[in-house]
């Protein structure tokens, strides 16, 4: 693909205090129009091209397990595509992440395209930070649709305030996590919420510990989502608590040793 002129995303948009308060209370918040219609349209083109080029899932839907049916997952596109790199390393997003967490500086953990195909299955209840060997609670994911999406396409769903629990157990995204966490949500009586629709360029932000899920895609269109995960600068790598954290330590944290700063070449300082 020939490189095209893409909109610059390095000027700041600060999260308001009410949105920061909402995030810190509930573990998630929605910020509208983080990108303009023109900006998201330009980046959608390059993200889609890269995502489908590097996608390795070739099985038919019926041949996949629950995790495989939930979405196509293509990770760290910024490493392999210079144009996606401009999106993932954008200071506009990093500033909002820092504002919401109330920290001065953030680093990148990784990006990932999450495309839920028509007929794609539900995403089980889970915690993102189950996968991350980091010694900080200041972790956040930006979840941005590249197209307008509705509830029926698999909208992100939260158990509000559940980040207060911290680590709930060694459960990857699976039928087990769905069953166990659903019981926790009922026992704790956490309010479950999701928005009815999002426009392309809106962004949902959620804590690494907040319990969340998504229903299946009942529409005829692919739910195109790009996500970026950030953590507060100064975090240390912890001793991996499960096999997935060990894989993350090696891959996303540059094989850094436990007790050392999470600051490899794969975790650039963005702000």
Short mmCIF file of N, CA and C in Angstrom, two decimals, residues 40-155:
data_model
loop_
_atom_site.label_atom_id
_atom_site.label_comp_id
_atom_site.label_asym_id
_atom_site.label_seq_id
_atom_site.Cartn_x
_atom_site.Cartn_y
_atom_site.Cartn_z
N UNK A 40 -11.39 9.58 11.50
CA UNK A 40 -11.62 8.14 11.66
C UNK A 40 -11.75 7.45 10.32
N UNK A 41 -12.32 8.12 9.33
CA UNK A 41 -12.45 7.51 8.00
C UNK A 41 -11.07 7.25 7.40
N UNK A 42 -10.15 8.19 7.58
CA UNK A 42 -8.80 8.02 7.04
C UNK A 42 -8.08 6.88 7.73
N UNK A 43 -8.18 6.82 9.04
CA UNK A 43 -7.47 5.76 9.77
C UNK A 43 -8.15 4.40 9.65
N UNK A 44 -9.46 4.40 9.46
CA UNK A 44 -10.15 3.13 9.26
C UNK A 44 -9.57 2.40 8.05
N UNK A 45 -9.31 3.12 7.00
CA UNK A 45 -8.79 2.51 5.78
C UNK A 45 -7.47 1.80 6.02
N UNK A 46 -6.56 2.46 6.71
CA UNK A 46 -5.23 1.86 6.90
C UNK A 46 -5.27 0.76 7.98
N UNK A 47 -6.11 0.94 9.00
CA UNK A 47 -6.21 -0.10 10.03
C UNK A 47 -6.84 -1.35 9.46
N UNK A 48 -7.90 -1.19 8.67
CA UNK A 48 -8.53 -2.35 8.05
C UNK A 48 -7.57 -3.11 7.15
N UNK A 49 -6.83 -2.37 6.34
CA UNK A 49 -5.90 -3.04 5.43
C UNK A 49 -4.86 -3.84 6.21
N UNK A 50 -4.33 -3.25 7.26
CA UNK A 50 -3.32 -3.94 8.06
C UNK A 50 -3.93 -5.12 8.83
N UNK A 51 -5.10 -4.91 9.41
CA UNK A 51 -5.73 -5.96 10.22
C UNK A 51 -6.03 -7.20 9.39
N UNK A 52 -6.60 -7.02 8.23
CA UNK A 52 -6.94 -8.18 7.40
C UNK A 52 -5.70 -8.81 6.79
N UNK A 53 -4.69 -8.00 6.53
CA UNK A 53 -3.44 -8.55 6.00
C UNK A 53 -2.74 -9.45 7.02
N UNK A 54 -2.74 -9.03 8.29
CA UNK A 54 -2.01 -9.77 9.32
C UNK A 54 -2.88 -10.72 10.13
N UNK A 55 -4.17 -10.78 9.83
CA UNK A 55 -5.04 -11.72 10.52
C UNK A 55 -4.62 -13.16 10.22
N UNK A 56 -4.54 -13.98 11.26
CA UNK A 56 -4.12 -15.37 11.08
C UNK A 56 -5.26 -16.37 11.31
N UNK A 57 -6.44 -15.88 11.68
CA UNK A 57 -7.58 -16.78 11.93
C UNK A 57 -8.24 -17.15 10.60
N UNK A 58 -8.09 -18.40 10.21
CA UNK A 58 -8.62 -18.85 8.92
C UNK A 58 -9.72 -19.90 9.09
N UNK A 59 -9.99 -20.32 10.33
CA UNK A 59 -11.00 -21.36 10.56
C UNK A 59 -12.41 -20.81 10.34
N UNK A 60 -13.31 -21.70 9.95
CA UNK A 60 -14.72 -21.33 9.89
C UNK A 60 -15.23 -21.14 11.31
N UNK A 61 -16.29 -20.33 11.44
CA UNK A 61 -16.82 -20.02 12.77
C UNK A 61 -17.15 -21.27 13.57
N UNK A 62 -17.73 -22.26 12.93
CA UNK A 62 -18.15 -23.48 13.64
C UNK A 62 -16.97 -24.28 14.19
N UNK A 63 -15.78 -24.04 13.66
CA UNK A 63 -14.61 -24.80 14.09
C UNK A 63 -13.88 -24.15 15.27
N UNK A 64 -14.31 -22.98 15.68
CA UNK A 64 -13.60 -22.24 16.73
C UNK A 64 -14.22 -22.48 18.11
N UNK A 65 -13.40 -22.26 19.15
CA UNK A 65 -13.91 -22.31 20.52
C UNK A 65 -14.55 -20.97 20.87
N UNK A 66 -14.99 -20.82 22.13
CA UNK A 66 -15.69 -19.60 22.53
C UNK A 66 -14.85 -18.36 22.30
N UNK A 67 -13.57 -18.43 22.65
CA UNK A 67 -12.67 -17.29 22.47
C UNK A 67 -12.53 -16.97 20.98
N UNK A 68 -12.35 -17.99 20.17
CA UNK A 68 -12.16 -17.78 18.74
C UNK A 68 -13.39 -17.23 18.05
N UNK A 69 -14.57 -17.58 18.55
CA UNK A 69 -15.81 -17.08 17.96
C UNK A 69 -16.08 -15.63 18.32
N UNK A 70 -15.45 -15.16 19.42
CA UNK A 70 -15.76 -13.83 19.95
C UNK A 70 -15.29 -12.71 19.03
N UNK A 71 -14.12 -12.88 18.43
CA UNK A 71 -13.59 -11.82 17.57
C UNK A 71 -12.33 -12.29 16.83
N UNK A 72 -12.02 -11.60 15.74
CA UNK A 72 -10.70 -11.68 15.14
C UNK A 72 -9.82 -10.73 15.94
N UNK A 73 -8.66 -11.19 16.37
CA UNK A 73 -7.78 -10.40 17.23
C UNK A 73 -6.41 -10.29 16.55
N UNK A 74 -6.07 -9.06 16.17
CA UNK A 74 -4.79 -8.83 15.49
C UNK A 74 -4.02 -7.81 16.32
N UNK A 75 -2.87 -8.22 16.86
CA UNK A 75 -2.19 -7.44 17.89
C UNK A 75 -0.93 -6.76 17.40
N UNK A 76 -0.64 -5.62 18.06
CA UNK A 76 0.56 -4.82 17.81
C UNK A 76 0.76 -4.48 16.34
N UNK A 77 -0.28 -3.96 15.74
CA UNK A 77 -0.17 -3.52 14.35
C UNK A 77 0.81 -2.36 14.20
N UNK A 78 1.01 -1.60 15.28
CA UNK A 78 1.93 -0.45 15.18
C UNK A 78 3.35 -0.89 14.88
N UNK A 79 3.70 -2.12 15.25
CA UNK A 79 5.04 -2.64 14.99
C UNK A 79 5.29 -2.89 13.51
N UNK A 80 4.25 -3.26 12.79
CA UNK A 80 4.43 -3.77 11.43
C UNK A 80 3.86 -2.86 10.35
N UNK A 81 3.19 -1.79 10.76
CA UNK A 81 2.59 -0.88 9.78
C UNK A 81 2.84 0.56 10.20
N UNK A 82 3.56 1.31 9.40
CA UNK A 82 3.94 2.68 9.75
C UNK A 82 2.73 3.60 9.87
N UNK A 83 1.69 3.32 9.09
CA UNK A 83 0.52 4.20 9.14
C UNK A 83 -0.32 3.92 10.38
N UNK A 84 -0.49 2.67 10.75
CA UNK A 84 -1.18 2.35 12.00
C UNK A 84 -0.39 2.88 13.19
N UNK A 85 0.92 2.90 13.06
CA UNK A 85 1.79 3.43 14.12
C UNK A 85 1.39 4.87 14.49
N UNK A 86 1.01 5.66 13.50
CA UNK A 86 0.61 7.05 13.77
C UNK A 86 -0.64 7.11 14.63
N UNK A 87 -1.50 6.12 14.48
CA UNK A 87 -2.72 6.03 15.29
C UNK A 87 -2.38 5.57 16.71
N UNK A 88 -1.68 4.48 16.82
CA UNK A 88 -1.40 3.88 18.13
C UNK A 88 -0.56 4.78 19.02
N UNK A 89 0.37 5.51 18.46
CA UNK A 89 1.26 6.35 19.25
C UNK A 89 0.74 7.79 19.39
N UNK A 90 -0.49 8.03 18.99
CA UNK A 90 -1.06 9.38 19.01
C UNK A 90 -1.08 9.97 20.41
N UNK A 91 -0.58 11.18 20.53
CA UNK A 91 -0.56 11.86 21.83
C UNK A 91 -1.97 12.26 22.27
N UNK A 92 -2.88 12.45 21.33
CA UNK A 92 -4.26 12.79 21.70
C UNK A 92 -4.85 11.72 22.60
N UNK A 93 -4.69 10.47 22.22
CA UNK A 93 -5.22 9.37 23.02
C UNK A 93 -4.47 9.24 24.35
N UNK A 94 -3.16 9.36 24.29
CA UNK A 94 -2.34 9.19 25.49
C UNK A 94 -2.68 10.23 26.55
N UNK A 95 -2.96 11.45 26.11
CA UNK A 95 -3.31 12.52 27.05
C UNK A 95 -4.62 12.20 27.76
N UNK A 96 -5.60 11.71 27.03
CA UNK A 96 -6.88 11.36 27.64
C UNK A 96 -6.68 10.22 28.64
N UNK A 97 -5.89 9.21 28.26
CA UNK A 97 -5.61 8.10 29.16
C UNK A 97 -4.98 8.59 30.46
N UNK A 98 -4.01 9.48 30.34
CA UNK A 98 -3.35 10.03 31.53
C UNK A 98 -4.32 10.84 32.38
N UNK A 99 -5.14 11.66 31.74
CA UNK A 99 -6.11 12.48 32.47
C UNK A 99 -7.09 11.61 33.26
N UNK A 100 -7.60 10.57 32.62
CA UNK A 100 -8.59 9.72 33.28
C UNK A 100 -8.00 8.98 34.48
N UNK A 101 -6.77 8.52 34.34
CA UNK A 101 -6.12 7.81 35.45
C UNK A 101 -5.54 8.76 36.48
N UNK A 102 -5.36 10.04 36.10
CA UNK A 102 -4.78 11.01 37.04
C UNK A 102 -3.29 10.83 37.22
N UNK A 103 -2.60 10.50 36.12
CA UNK A 103 -1.15 10.33 36.16
C UNK A 103 -0.51 11.25 35.13
N UNK A 104 0.76 11.64 35.33
CA UNK A 104 1.37 12.57 34.38
C UNK A 104 1.84 11.94 33.08
N UNK A 105 2.24 10.68 33.13
CA UNK A 105 2.86 10.06 31.95
C UNK A 105 2.37 8.64 31.77
N UNK A 106 2.23 8.23 30.51
CA UNK A 106 1.78 6.87 30.21
C UNK A 106 2.68 6.23 29.15
N UNK A 107 2.72 4.91 29.21
CA UNK A 107 3.42 4.11 28.21
C UNK A 107 2.43 3.19 27.51
N UNK A 108 2.83 2.73 26.35
CA UNK A 108 2.03 1.79 25.57
C UNK A 108 2.25 0.37 26.08
N UNK A 109 1.17 -0.38 26.21
CA UNK A 109 1.29 -1.83 26.45
C UNK A 109 1.20 -2.55 25.11
N UNK A 110 0.08 -2.48 24.47
CA UNK A 110 -0.01 -2.90 23.06
C UNK A 110 -1.33 -2.44 22.47
N UNK A 111 -1.43 -2.50 21.15
CA UNK A 111 -2.69 -2.24 20.48
C UNK A 111 -3.26 -3.58 20.01
N UNK A 112 -4.53 -3.57 19.64
CA UNK A 112 -5.11 -4.75 19.02
C UNK A 112 -6.41 -4.37 18.31
N UNK A 113 -6.56 -4.89 17.11
CA UNK A 113 -7.83 -4.79 16.40
C UNK A 113 -8.70 -5.94 16.85
N UNK A 114 -9.95 -5.62 17.21
CA UNK A 114 -10.91 -6.64 17.64
C UNK A 114 -12.12 -6.56 16.73
N UNK A 115 -12.18 -7.46 15.78
CA UNK A 115 -13.25 -7.43 14.77
C UNK A 115 -14.21 -8.59 15.04
N UNK A 116 -15.43 -8.24 15.44
CA UNK A 116 -16.45 -9.27 15.70
C UNK A 116 -17.27 -9.44 14.43
N UNK A 117 -17.12 -10.59 13.80
CA UNK A 117 -17.76 -10.84 12.51
C UNK A 117 -19.28 -11.04 12.65
N UNK A 118 -20.03 -10.87 11.56
CA UNK A 118 -21.46 -11.19 11.62
C UNK A 118 -21.66 -12.63 12.08
N UNK A 119 -22.51 -12.82 13.07
CA UNK A 119 -22.69 -14.15 13.63
C UNK A 119 -21.64 -14.52 14.65
N UNK A 120 -20.69 -13.61 14.92
CA UNK A 120 -19.66 -13.87 15.92
C UNK A 120 -20.26 -14.02 17.31
N UNK A 121 -19.61 -14.84 18.11
CA UNK A 121 -20.15 -15.15 19.43
C UNK A 121 -19.92 -14.06 20.46
N UNK A 122 -20.45 -14.32 21.67
CA UNK A 122 -20.30 -13.38 22.77
C UNK A 122 -18.86 -13.36 23.28
N UNK A 123 -18.46 -12.27 23.88
CA UNK A 123 -17.17 -12.18 24.56
C UNK A 123 -17.45 -12.40 26.04
N UNK A 124 -16.94 -13.48 26.64
CA UNK A 124 -17.25 -13.78 28.04
C UNK A 124 -16.78 -12.69 29.00
N UNK A 125 -17.44 -12.63 30.15
CA UNK A 125 -16.99 -11.74 31.22
C UNK A 125 -15.52 -12.04 31.55
N UNK A 126 -14.75 -10.97 31.75
CA UNK A 126 -13.33 -11.14 32.05
C UNK A 126 -12.74 -9.85 32.59
N UNK A 127 -11.48 -9.94 33.01
CA UNK A 127 -10.68 -8.78 33.38
C UNK A 127 -9.48 -8.73 32.46
N UNK A 128 -9.22 -7.59 31.85
CA UNK A 128 -8.05 -7.47 30.97
C UNK A 128 -6.75 -7.70 31.72
N UNK A 129 -6.68 -7.17 32.94
CA UNK A 129 -5.39 -7.17 33.64
C UNK A 129 -4.98 -8.55 34.16
N UNK A 130 -5.86 -9.53 34.03
CA UNK A 130 -5.46 -10.91 34.25
C UNK A 130 -4.22 -11.24 33.42
N UNK A 131 -4.11 -10.62 32.24
CA UNK A 131 -3.04 -10.94 31.30
C UNK A 131 -1.75 -10.14 31.52
N UNK A 132 -1.78 -9.14 32.38
CA UNK A 132 -0.70 -8.15 32.42
C UNK A 132 0.12 -8.25 33.71
N UNK A 133 1.40 -8.61 33.63
CA UNK A 133 2.25 -8.68 34.83
C UNK A 133 2.82 -7.31 35.21
N UNK A 134 1.95 -6.44 35.72
CA UNK A 134 2.33 -5.08 36.08
C UNK A 134 1.93 -4.80 37.53
N UNK A 135 2.72 -3.99 38.21
CA UNK A 135 2.46 -3.73 39.63
C UNK A 135 1.65 -2.47 39.88
N UNK A 136 0.86 -2.07 38.90
CA UNK A 136 0.06 -0.86 39.05
C UNK A 136 -1.40 -1.13 38.72
N UNK A 137 -2.30 -0.40 39.39
CA UNK A 137 -3.71 -0.44 39.02
C UNK A 137 -4.04 0.62 37.98
N UNK A 138 -3.05 1.46 37.66
CA UNK A 138 -3.25 2.51 36.66
C UNK A 138 -3.00 1.96 35.26
N UNK A 139 -3.98 1.20 34.80
CA UNK A 139 -3.98 0.64 33.45
C UNK A 139 -5.32 0.98 32.82
N UNK A 140 -5.34 1.20 31.52
CA UNK A 140 -6.57 1.63 30.87
C UNK A 140 -6.56 1.21 29.41
N UNK A 141 -7.72 0.85 28.91
CA UNK A 141 -7.88 0.47 27.51
C UNK A 141 -8.80 1.46 26.82
N UNK A 142 -8.36 1.97 25.67
CA UNK A 142 -9.24 2.73 24.79
C UNK A 142 -9.84 1.77 23.78
N UNK A 143 -11.15 1.83 23.61
CA UNK A 143 -11.92 0.94 22.72
C UNK A 143 -12.68 1.82 21.75
N UNK A 144 -12.22 1.88 20.50
CA UNK A 144 -12.77 2.84 19.54
C UNK A 144 -13.35 2.14 18.31
N UNK A 145 -14.64 2.35 18.02
CA UNK A 145 -15.21 1.80 16.79
C UNK A 145 -14.74 2.60 15.57
N UNK A 146 -14.46 1.87 14.50
CA UNK A 146 -14.04 2.50 13.24
C UNK A 146 -15.25 2.82 12.36
N UNK A 147 -16.40 2.25 12.74
CA UNK A 147 -17.66 2.51 12.06
C UNK A 147 -18.71 2.76 13.13
N UNK A 148 -19.84 3.32 12.76
CA UNK A 148 -20.94 3.45 13.71
C UNK A 148 -21.40 2.06 14.11
N UNK A 149 -21.61 1.85 15.41
CA UNK A 149 -22.04 0.54 15.88
C UNK A 149 -23.26 0.67 16.78
N UNK A 150 -24.06 -0.40 16.81
CA UNK A 150 -25.24 -0.46 17.65
C UNK A 150 -25.11 -1.62 18.63
N UNK A 151 -26.03 -1.66 19.58
CA UNK A 151 -26.00 -2.67 20.64
C UNK A 151 -25.98 -4.08 20.07
N UNK A 152 -26.68 -4.30 18.95
CA UNK A 152 -26.81 -5.64 18.41
C UNK A 152 -25.52 -6.16 17.77
N UNK A 153 -24.54 -5.27 17.61
CA UNK A 153 -23.29 -5.67 16.97
C UNK A 153 -22.24 -6.18 17.97
N UNK A 154 -22.60 -6.15 19.25
CA UNK A 154 -21.66 -6.64 20.26
C UNK A 154 -21.06 -5.50 21.05
N UNK A 155 -21.91 -4.71 21.70
CA UNK A 155 -21.46 -3.52 22.43
C UNK A 155 -20.76 -3.90 23.74
#
